[in-house]
Amino acid sequence: MYINEYLLRLEREGKKTIHVGELNREYEPTRIISNNRDKLVFFSLNDSVAECYANILSNREDLYRLFGSSNDVEVYNRILDALNNPADLDTHSFNDYYRTSDFGLQKLPFIKYYGEDGGYYLTSSIYISCINNICNASYHRTMLLSDEKAVLRIVPRHLDYIVKKHHEKGYDAPAAIVLGVDPYTEIAAATNPPLGVYEVAVAAKLSGDNRVVKTPIYQIPVPATASIVVEGVITRETAWEGPFVDILRIPDKRRKQPVFKMEAIYVHREIPPLYHAIVPGLWEHIYLMGFPREPLIYDSVRKISPSIKGVRLTIGSGGWLHAVVSIHKTKPGEARNIGLAVINGHPSVKHVIIVDHDIDIDDPYMIEWALATRVRGSEDIIILRNMRGSTLDPRGNEGVGDKVIIDATKPFNEPWDKYRYAGIP
């Protein structure tokens, strides 16, 4: 699927659309996008070749629309099936789909989103890199350095592994950046399956479009539907990256990170240059980063208990650090085991709250009510100290911190009447 086709589909299906013209690269996109959550926003940037769009996934209903589903479980099962049964990819000729551009990185839509940011960023940049026929596609924010160089943030996951393997051999790591991809590819790139499962094949299973092309210089298989492809190497050179306002709306610190050197930029022959401007810390960032982890939590919990009713990674935690799970408890101690299964399914989680099936996990009031009425601190709060978590947690130490499981379910052998929430008659 081409992204322009999906954007047209959203408009046909009634999503409100606004075209706001040319914006300054500093802060204006953040202001416009944040004030129009319910609208598909289009804009251009001064001195950029790409038209930008935003708010294609700004609420859970947008996710349901994308998958043609009406509830979370249907979407979870689609994503889990794609992770377990990725599509076979069909390789086409690169030149049939792309032409080489005559511009450099500075013509791409790098944006400074917040006053705290240390530079101009691509936020929807998906890097693809391979080693020994194993490929990985994942998001990495990218800060502009020059017309040929940028610096990207790499956390210790699969791209980090691939890059280090190349560097250990004394070589820069070939990589491609894809921009303006369809939302299935965006979601797949956020799933982090086991190394060896190529996220582009996961996206192909979700979308039904399995076309890939191999880049001319390094033969990297990229989706044939990406609007823009940037080919180059992740070098052994480092540069300062950041600060950067991340998903929790807290500036991530400045640190030395690898430099990407651009060797060629390609634009699609059939669609215009398009770019998804994801504002850090707003809803699209939260849904694209956090939502793909909910199916993994759901799958981890249902393997040990059939009682799971719902999963939420909460908006207030950036869709990342707090999980709320609704269950229909069938035996004593079940909630604790479920809490551990949540951590297993999403190791970055910091606090897990388990609630009964009568609690609406989309209602923060009801979650707080369950904490207030069904929790006894000395019995229902479990603290797991010094565990590997998320580097996004400012209270952690390089990703190591405490995790908390809170059993906010009714004590198993006590009557419901003692804990029942009275509805409006």
CSV table of C-alpha atoms in Angstrom, one decimal:
chain,number,residue,atom,x,y,z
A,1,MET,CA,0.0,0.0,0.0
A,2,TYR,CA,1.2,3.5,-0.9
A,3,ILE,CA,0.8,6.1,1.9
A,4,ASN,CA,-0.9,8.5,-0.5
A,5,GLU,CA,-3.6,5.9,-1.1
A,6,TYR,CA,-4.2,5.5,2.6
A,7,LEU,CA,-4.4,9.3,3.1
A,8,LEU,CA,-7.0,9.5,0.4
A,9,ARG,CA,-8.9,6.6,2.0
A,10,LEU,CA,-9.0,8.5,5.3
A,11,GLU,CA,-10.4,11.5,3.6
A,12,ARG,CA,-13.1,9.4,1.7
A,13,GLU,CA,-14.1,7.8,5.0
A,14,GLY,CA,-14.8,11.2,6.5
A,15,LYS,CA,-11.7,12.1,8.5
A,16,LYS,CA,-11.5,15.9,8.7
A,17,THR,CA,-8.6,17.3,6.8
A,18,ILE,CA,-6.8,20.6,6.9
A,19,HIS,CA,-4.0,22.0,4.6
A,20,VAL,CA,-2.1,24.7,6.4
A,21,GLY,CA,0.4,25.7,3.8
A,22,GLU,CA,4.1,26.4,4.4
A,23,LEU,CA,5.4,26.3,8.0
A,24,ASN,CA,8.7,27.2,9.6
A,25,ARG,CA,10.8,24.2,10.6
A,26,GLU,CA,11.0,25.4,14.2
A,27,TYR,CA,8.0,24.7,16.5
A,28,GLU,CA,5.2,25.6,14.1
A,29,PRO,CA,4.4,22.0,13.2
A,30,THR,CA,4.2,21.1,16.9
A,31,ARG,CA,1.7,23.9,17.5
A,32,ILE,CA,-0.5,23.1,14.5
A,33,ILE,CA,-0.5,19.3,15.0
A,34,SER,CA,-1.2,19.5,18.7
A,35,ASN,CA,-4.2,21.8,18.2
A,36,ASN,CA,-5.8,19.5,15.6
A,37,ARG,CA,-5.8,16.0,17.0
A,38,ASP,CA,-9.0,15.0,15.3
A,39,LYS,CA,-7.9,16.2,11.9
A,40,LEU,CA,-5.5,14.9,9.2
A,41,VAL,CA,-3.0,17.7,8.9
A,42,PHE,CA,-1.0,18.5,5.7
A,43,PHE,CA,1.7,21.1,5.5
A,44,SER,CA,5.0,21.9,3.7
A,45,LEU,CA,8.2,23.2,5.1
A,46,ASN,CA,10.4,26.0,3.8
A,47,ASP,CA,13.3,24.5,1.7
A,48,SER,CA,12.0,20.9,1.9
A,49,VAL,CA,11.0,18.7,-1.0
A,50,ALA,CA,8.4,16.6,0.9
A,51,GLU,CA,4.9,17.3,1.9
A,52,CYS,CA,4.3,16.5,5.5
A,53,TYR,CA,1.2,14.8,7.1
A,54,ALA,CA,0.2,14.1,10.7
A,55,ASN,CA,-2.5,12.6,12.8
A,56,ILE,CA,-3.3,9.4,10.8
A,57,LEU,CA,-3.2,7.4,14.1
A,58,SER,CA,-4.3,9.8,16.8
A,59,ASN,CA,-6.7,7.6,18.7
A,60,ARG,CA,-7.7,3.9,19.1
A,61,GLU,CA,-10.5,4.2,16.6
A,62,ASP,CA,-7.9,5.1,13.9
A,63,LEU,CA,-6.1,1.8,14.7
A,64,TYR,CA,-9.4,-0.1,14.4
A,65,ARG,CA,-10.1,1.6,11.0
A,66,LEU,CA,-6.6,0.6,9.8
A,67,PHE,CA,-7.2,-3.1,10.6
A,68,GLY,CA,-10.9,-3.1,9.7
A,69,SER,CA,-11.6,-4.3,13.2
A,70,SER,CA,-13.9,-3.3,16.0
A,71,ASN,CA,-11.9,-4.2,19.1
A,72,ASP,CA,-8.5,-4.7,20.6
A,73,VAL,CA,-8.4,-8.5,20.5
A,74,GLU,CA,-9.0,-8.6,16.7
A,75,VAL,CA,-6.1,-6.2,16.1
A,76,TYR,CA,-3.9,-8.1,18.6
A,77,ASN,CA,-4.5,-11.4,16.8
A,78,ARG,CA,-3.7,-9.8,13.4
A,79,ILE,CA,-0.4,-8.5,14.7
A,80,LEU,CA,0.5,-11.7,16.5
A,81,ASP,CA,-0.3,-13.8,13.4
A,82,ALA,CA,1.9,-11.5,11.3
A,83,LEU,CA,4.8,-11.8,13.8
A,84,ASN,CA,4.5,-15.6,13.8
A,85,ASN,CA,3.8,-16.0,10.1
A,86,PRO,CA,5.5,-13.2,8.2
A,87,ALA,CA,5.0,-13.0,4.5
A,88,ASP,CA,7.4,-14.2,1.8
A,89,LEU,CA,8.8,-11.1,0.1
A,90,ASP,CA,8.7,-10.5,-3.6
A,91,THR,CA,11.8,-8.7,-5.0
A,92,HIS,CA,11.3,-6.2,-7.9
A,93,SER,CA,13.6,-4.0,-9.8
A,94,PHE,CA,14.7,-0.9,-7.9
A,95,ASN,CA,14.8,1.3,-11.0
A,96,ASP,CA,11.2,0.4,-11.8
A,97,TYR,CA,10.1,2.2,-8.6
A,98,TYR,CA,12.8,4.8,-7.8
A,99,ARG,CA,14.9,7.5,-9.3
A,100,THR,CA,18.0,9.1,-7.8
A,101,SER,CA,17.5,12.6,-6.5
A,102,ASP,CA,19.8,15.6,-6.9
A,103,PHE,CA,19.4,16.9,-3.3
A,104,GLY,CA,21.0,16.2,0.1
A,105,LEU,CA,19.7,15.7,3.6
A,106,GLN,CA,19.0,19.3,4.2
A,107,LYS,CA,16.1,19.2,1.7
A,108,LEU,CA,14.4,16.5,3.9
A,109,PRO,CA,11.8,17.6,6.5
A,110,PHE,CA,14.0,17.8,9.6
A,111,ILE,CA,12.0,19.7,12.2
A,112,LYS,CA,12.8,21.2,15.6
A,113,TYR,CA,9.7,20.3,17.6
A,114,TYR,CA,10.5,21.8,21.0
A,115,GLY,CA,12.6,24.5,22.5
A,116,GLU,CA,14.6,22.0,24.4
A,117,ASP,CA,15.6,20.0,21.3
A,118,GLY,CA,19.3,20.2,20.4
A,119,GLY,CA,18.7,20.2,16.7
A,120,TYR,CA,16.4,19.4,13.8
A,121,TYR,CA,15.0,15.9,13.7
A,122,LEU,CA,13.4,13.2,11.6
A,123,THR,CA,11.1,11.4,14.0
A,124,SER,CA,9.5,8.8,11.7
A,125,SER,CA,12.8,7.6,10.2
A,126,ILE,CA,12.9,3.8,9.9
A,127,TYR,CA,16.4,2.3,9.5
A,128,ILE,CA,16.9,-0.9,7.7
A,129,SER,CA,20.2,-2.8,8.0
A,130,CYS,CA,21.3,-6.4,7.4
A,131,ILE,CA,24.0,-8.8,8.3
A,132,ASN,CA,24.4,-12.5,7.2
A,133,ASN,CA,21.0,-12.3,5.4
A,134,ILE,CA,19.3,-11.1,8.6
A,135,CYS,CA,17.6,-7.8,8.3
A,136,ASN,CA,16.1,-5.4,10.8
A,137,ALA,CA,13.7,-2.4,10.4
A,138,SER,CA,13.3,-0.1,13.4
A,139,TYR,CA,12.7,3.5,14.4
A,140,HIS,CA,15.6,5.8,15.3
A,141,ARG,CA,15.3,9.5,15.7
A,142,THR,CA,17.8,11.3,13.4
A,143,MET,CA,19.4,14.7,14.0
A,144,LEU,CA,20.7,16.7,11.1
A,145,LEU,CA,24.4,17.5,11.0
A,146,SER,CA,25.0,18.6,7.4
A,147,ASP,CA,23.9,17.9,3.9
A,148,GLU,CA,25.6,14.5,4.0
A,149,LYS,CA,25.6,13.5,7.6
A,150,ALA,CA,23.1,13.0,10.5
A,151,VAL,CA,23.4,11.4,13.9
A,152,LEU,CA,20.9,8.8,15.1
A,153,ARG,CA,20.0,7.5,18.5
A,154,ILE,CA,20.6,3.7,18.8
A,155,VAL,CA,19.5,1.8,21.9
A,156,PRO,CA,20.9,-1.7,22.6
A,157,ARG,CA,18.5,-3.7,20.5
A,158,HIS,CA,18.8,-5.3,17.1
A,159,LEU,CA,20.2,-2.4,15.0
A,160,ASP,CA,22.8,-1.9,17.7
A,161,TYR,CA,23.8,-5.6,17.3
A,162,ILE,CA,24.0,-5.4,13.5
A,163,VAL,CA,26.0,-2.2,13.5
A,164,LYS,CA,28.5,-3.5,16.1
A,165,LYS,CA,29.0,-6.7,14.1
A,166,HIS,CA,30.0,-4.6,11.1
A,167,HIS,CA,32.1,-2.3,13.1
A,168,GLU,CA,34.0,-5.2,14.8
A,169,LYS,CA,35.0,-6.3,11.3
A,170,GLY,CA,36.3,-2.8,10.6
A,171,TYR,CA,33.5,-1.7,8.3
A,172,ASP,CA,30.8,0.9,8.4
A,173,ALA,CA,27.3,-0.6,8.5
A,174,PRO,CA,25.3,-0.3,5.3
A,175,ALA,CA,21.8,1.1,6.1
A,176,ALA,CA,18.8,2.6,4.4
A,177,ILE,CA,16.3,5.1,5.9
A,178,VAL,CA,12.7,4.8,4.6
A,179,LEU,CA,10.3,7.7,4.9
A,180,GLY,CA,6.7,8.1,4.0
A,181,VAL,CA,5.7,4.4,4.5
A,182,ASP,CA,2.3,2.9,5.0
A,183,PRO,CA,1.0,2.6,8.6
A,184,TYR,CA,1.3,-1.2,8.6
A,185,THR,CA,5.1,-0.8,8.0
A,186,GLU,CA,5.2,1.8,10.8
A,187,ILE,CA,3.5,-0.5,13.2
A,188,ALA,CA,5.6,-3.5,12.2
A,189,ALA,CA,8.8,-1.4,12.7
A,190,ALA,CA,7.8,-0.8,16.3
A,191,THR,CA,7.2,-4.5,17.2
A,192,ASN,CA,10.7,-5.7,17.9
A,193,PRO,CA,10.3,-9.4,17.1
A,194,PRO,CA,13.2,-11.9,17.6
A,195,LEU,CA,16.3,-11.2,15.5
A,196,GLY,CA,15.8,-12.9,12.2
A,197,VAL,CA,12.2,-12.0,11.8
A,198,TYR,CA,12.2,-9.1,9.3
A,199,GLU,CA,9.7,-6.4,10.2
A,200,VAL,CA,9.1,-5.6,6.5
A,201,ALA,CA,7.8,-9.2,6.1
A,202,VAL,CA,5.6,-8.7,9.1
A,203,ALA,CA,4.2,-5.5,7.5
A,204,ALA,CA,3.7,-7.4,4.3
A,205,LYS,CA,1.5,-9.9,6.1
A,206,LEU,CA,-0.6,-7.1,7.6
A,207,SER,CA,-1.0,-5.1,4.4
A,208,GLY,CA,-1.0,-7.9,1.8
A,209,ASP,CA,1.6,-6.0,-0.2
A,210,ASN,CA,4.9,-8.0,-0.2
A,211,ARG,CA,6.9,-6.0,-2.8
A,212,VAL,CA,10.5,-5.0,-1.9
A,213,VAL,CA,13.4,-3.6,-3.9
A,214,LYS,CA,17.1,-3.8,-3.2
A,215,THR,CA,19.0,-0.5,-3.0
A,216,PRO,CA,21.6,0.0,-5.7
A,217,ILE,CA,24.7,0.4,-3.6
A,218,TYR,CA,24.3,-2.1,-0.8
A,219,GLN,CA,21.4,-4.3,-1.9
A,220,ILE,CA,19.3,-3.6,1.2
A,221,PRO,CA,15.7,-4.9,0.8
A,222,VAL,CA,13.4,-2.0,1.4
A,223,PRO,CA,9.6,-1.7,0.9
A,224,ALA,CA,8.8,-0.8,-2.7
A,225,THR,CA,6.1,1.5,-1.4
A,226,ALA,CA,8.3,3.9,0.6
A,227,SER,CA,8.0,7.5,-0.6
A,228,ILE,CA,11.7,8.3,0.0
A,229,VAL,CA,14.7,6.0,0.5
A,230,VAL,CA,18.0,7.3,1.8
A,231,GLU,CA,21.0,4.9,1.4
A,232,GLY,CA,24.3,5.2,3.2
A,233,VAL,CA,26.3,3.8,6.1
A,234,ILE,CA,26.2,4.0,9.9
A,235,THR,CA,29.8,5.0,10.4
A,236,ARG,CA,32.3,4.4,13.2
A,237,GLU,CA,32.3,8.1,13.7
A,238,THR,CA,30.3,9.6,16.6
A,239,ALA,CA,28.8,13.0,17.2
A,240,TRP,CA,26.7,14.6,19.9
A,241,GLU,CA,23.0,13.8,19.7
A,242,GLY,CA,20.3,15.6,21.6
A,243,PRO,CA,18.8,16.8,23.9
A,244,PHE,CA,15.6,15.5,22.5
A,245,VAL,CA,12.1,15.7,24.0
A,246,ASP,CA,11.0,12.1,24.0
A,247,ILE,CA,7.8,10.2,24.6
A,248,LEU,CA,7.4,11.2,28.2
A,249,ARG,CA,7.8,14.9,27.3
A,250,ILE,CA,11.1,15.0,29.2
A,251,PRO,CA,14.3,16.0,27.3
A,252,ASP,CA,16.5,13.0,26.8
A,253,LYS,CA,20.1,13.8,27.6
A,254,ARG,CA,22.8,14.7,25.1
A,255,ARG,CA,25.1,11.8,24.3
A,256,LYS,CA,27.6,10.6,21.7
A,257,GLN,CA,25.9,8.5,19.0
A,258,PRO,CA,26.8,7.0,15.6
A,259,VAL,CA,26.9,9.2,12.5
A,260,PHE,CA,24.9,8.2,9.4
A,261,LYS,CA,26.6,9.2,6.1
A,262,MET,CA,24.2,9.6,3.2
A,263,GLU,CA,25.4,8.3,-0.2
A,264,ALA,CA,22.2,8.6,-2.2
A,265,ILE,CA,18.6,9.7,-1.9
A,266,TYR,CA,15.9,8.1,-4.0
A,267,VAL,CA,12.3,9.3,-4.6
A,268,HIS,CA,9.4,7.2,-5.8
A,269,ARG,CA,8.5,7.4,-9.4
A,270,GLU,CA,4.7,7.0,-8.8
A,271,ILE,CA,4.0,9.0,-5.7
A,272,PRO,CA,5.2,12.4,-4.5
A,273,PRO,CA,7.7,12.8,-1.6
A,274,LEU,CA,5.7,12.4,1.6
A,275,TYR,CA,6.8,12.4,5.2
A,276,HIS,CA,5.0,11.5,8.4
A,277,ALA,CA,5.7,14.3,11.0
A,278,ILE,CA,5.3,12.6,14.3
A,279,VAL,CA,5.4,15.1,17.2
A,280,PRO,CA,7.4,13.6,20.1
A,281,GLY,CA,5.3,12.9,23.2
A,282,LEU,CA,2.0,13.4,21.4
A,283,TRP,CA,-0.6,10.7,20.6
A,284,GLU,CA,0.9,9.4,17.3
A,285,HIS,CA,4.2,8.8,19.0
A,286,ILE,CA,2.5,7.0,21.9
A,287,TYR,CA,0.3,4.8,19.7
A,288,LEU,CA,3.0,3.9,17.2
A,289,MET,CA,5.6,3.1,19.9
A,290,GLY,CA,3.3,1.7,22.6
A,291,PHE,CA,0.4,0.0,20.9
A,292,PRO,CA,2.5,-2.7,19.2
A,293,ARG,CA,3.6,-3.9,22.7
A,294,GLU,CA,0.0,-4.5,23.8
A,295,PRO,CA,-0.4,-7.6,21.7
A,296,LEU,CA,2.8,-9.0,23.2
A,297,ILE,CA,1.5,-8.4,26.7
A,298,TYR,CA,-1.8,-9.9,25.8
A,299,ASP,CA,-0.1,-13.0,24.4
A,300,SER,CA,2.2,-13.4,27.4
A,301,VAL,CA,-0.7,-13.2,29.8
A,302,ARG,CA,-3.1,-15.5,28.0
A,303,LYS,CA,-0.4,-18.2,27.9
A,304,ILE,CA,-0.7,-18.5,31.7
A,305,SER,CA,-4.3,-17.4,32.3
A,306,PRO,CA,-7.5,-17.4,30.2
A,307,SER,CA,-8.9,-14.7,32.4
A,308,ILE,CA,-7.5,-11.7,30.6
A,309,LYS,CA,-10.1,-9.2,29.5
A,310,GLY,CA,-8.1,-6.2,28.4
A,311,VAL,CA,-4.7,-4.5,28.2
A,312,ARG,CA,-3.7,-0.8,28.2
A,313,LEU,CA,-0.4,0.9,28.2
A,314,THR,CA,-1.5,4.2,29.6
A,315,ILE,CA,-1.3,7.5,27.8
A,316,GLY,CA,0.1,9.2,31.0
A,317,SER,CA,3.1,6.9,31.0
A,318,GLY,CA,3.8,7.6,27.3
A,319,GLY,CA,2.2,4.3,26.4
A,320,TRP,CA,5.3,2.6,27.7
A,321,LEU,CA,5.9,2.6,31.5
A,322,HIS,CA,2.5,1.7,33.0
A,323,ALA,CA,0.3,-1.2,32.1
A,324,VAL,CA,-3.2,-1.9,33.3
A,325,VAL,CA,-4.6,-5.3,32.8
A,326,SER,CA,-8.3,-6.3,33.4
A,327,ILE,CA,-9.0,-9.9,34.4
A,328,HIS,CA,-11.8,-12.2,35.5
A,329,LYS,CA,-10.0,-13.7,38.5
A,330,THR,CA,-10.6,-17.4,39.0
A,331,LYS,CA,-8.1,-18.3,41.7
A,332,PRO,CA,-6.0,-16.8,44.5
A,333,GLY,CA,-2.6,-15.5,43.5
A,334,GLU,CA,-3.6,-15.2,39.9
A,335,ALA,CA,-3.1,-11.5,39.7
A,336,ARG,CA,0.5,-11.7,40.8
A,337,ASN,CA,1.4,-14.3,38.2
A,338,ILE,CA,-0.3,-12.1,35.6
A,339,GLY,CA,1.8,-9.1,36.7
A,340,LEU,CA,5.0,-11.1,36.1
A,341,ALA,CA,3.7,-12.2,32.7
A,342,VAL,CA,3.1,-8.5,31.8
A,343,ILE,CA,6.8,-7.8,32.6
A,344,ASN,CA,7.8,-10.7,30.5
A,345,GLY,CA,5.8,-9.5,27.6
A,346,HIS,CA,7.0,-5.9,27.8
A,347,PRO,CA,10.3,-5.7,29.8
A,348,SER,CA,10.3,-1.9,29.7
A,349,VAL,CA,7.2,-1.6,31.8
A,350,LYS,CA,7.7,0.0,35.2
A,351,HIS,CA,4.4,-0.3,37.1
A,352,VAL,CA,1.7,-2.9,36.5
A,353,ILE,CA,-1.8,-2.6,37.8
A,354,ILE,CA,-4.2,-5.6,37.7
A,355,VAL,CA,-7.9,-4.8,38.0
A,356,ASP,CA,-11.1,-6.8,38.0
A,357,HIS,CA,-13.3,-7.1,34.9
A,358,ASP,CA,-15.7,-4.5,36.2
A,359,ILE,CA,-13.1,-1.7,35.9
A,360,ASP,CA,-13.0,0.3,32.7
A,361,ILE,CA,-9.3,0.3,31.8
A,362,ASP,CA,-9.8,3.4,29.6
A,363,ASP,CA,-11.1,5.4,32.6
A,364,PRO,CA,-8.3,6.7,34.9
A,365,TYR,CA,-11.0,7.6,37.5
A,366,MET,CA,-12.0,3.9,37.7
A,367,ILE,CA,-8.5,2.7,37.9
A,368,GLU,CA,-7.8,5.1,40.8
A,369,TRP,CA,-11.0,4.0,42.4
A,370,ALA,CA,-9.8,0.4,42.3
A,371,LEU,CA,-6.5,1.4,43.8
A,372,ALA,CA,-8.4,3.3,46.5
A,373,THR,CA,-10.9,0.5,47.4
A,374,ARG,CA,-9.3,-2.8,46.6
A,375,VAL,CA,-5.6,-2.4,47.5
A,376,ARG,CA,-4.0,-3.1,50.9
A,377,GLY,CA,-0.4,-2.0,50.6
A,378,SER,CA,1.2,-4.6,52.8
A,379,GLU,CA,-0.5,-7.4,50.9
A,380,ASP,CA,-1.1,-6.2,47.3
A,381,ILE,CA,2.0,-4.3,46.3
A,382,ILE,CA,5.0,-6.2,45.1
A,383,ILE,CA,8.3,-4.4,44.5
A,384,LEU,CA,11.0,-6.0,42.3
A,385,ARG,CA,14.2,-4.2,42.8
A,386,ASN,CA,17.0,-3.4,40.4
A,387,MET,CA,15.6,-5.0,37.2
A,388,ARG,CA,16.3,-4.1,33.6
A,389,GLY,CA,13.7,-1.7,32.4
A,390,SER,CA,13.5,1.3,30.2
A,391,THR,CA,16.2,4.0,29.6
A,392,LEU,CA,13.3,6.4,29.3
A,393,ASP,CA,12.6,6.2,33.0
A,394,PRO,CA,14.3,9.2,34.6
A,395,ARG,CA,14.4,7.4,38.0
A,396,GLY,CA,16.3,4.5,36.5
A,397,ASN,CA,20.0,4.1,36.3
A,398,GLU,CA,20.9,3.5,32.6
A,399,GLY,CA,17.7,1.4,32.3
A,400,VAL,CA,18.0,-0.4,35.6
A,401,GLY,CA,15.3,0.3,38.2
A,402,ASP,CA,12.5,-1.0,40.3
A,403,LYS,CA,9.3,-2.5,39.0
A,404,VAL,CA,6.0,-2.6,40.9
A,405,ILE,CA,3.0,-4.9,40.6
A,406,ILE,CA,-0.2,-3.7,42.2
A,407,ASP,CA,-3.0,-6.2,42.7
A,408,ALA,CA,-6.0,-3.9,42.6
A,409,THR,CA,-8.5,-6.8,42.3
A,410,LYS,CA,-11.1,-7.8,44.9
A,411,PRO,CA,-9.7,-10.2,47.5
A,412,PHE,CA,-10.6,-13.7,46.2
A,413,ASN,CA,-12.6,-15.0,49.1
A,414,GLU,CA,-14.5,-11.8,50.0
A,415,PRO,CA,-18.0,-10.9,48.8
A,416,TRP,CA,-18.5,-8.7,45.8
A,417,ASP,CA,-21.0,-6.5,47.7
A,418,LYS,CA,-18.2,-5.2,49.8
A,419,TYR,CA,-16.3,-3.9,46.7
A,420,ARG,CA,-19.1,-3.3,44.2
A,421,TYR,CA,-19.2,0.1,42.4
A,422,ALA,CA,-22.8,1.3,42.3
A,423,GLY,CA,-23.9,2.4,38.9
A,424,ILE,CA,-26.4,5.1,38.1
A,425,PRO,CA,-29.9,3.4,38.1
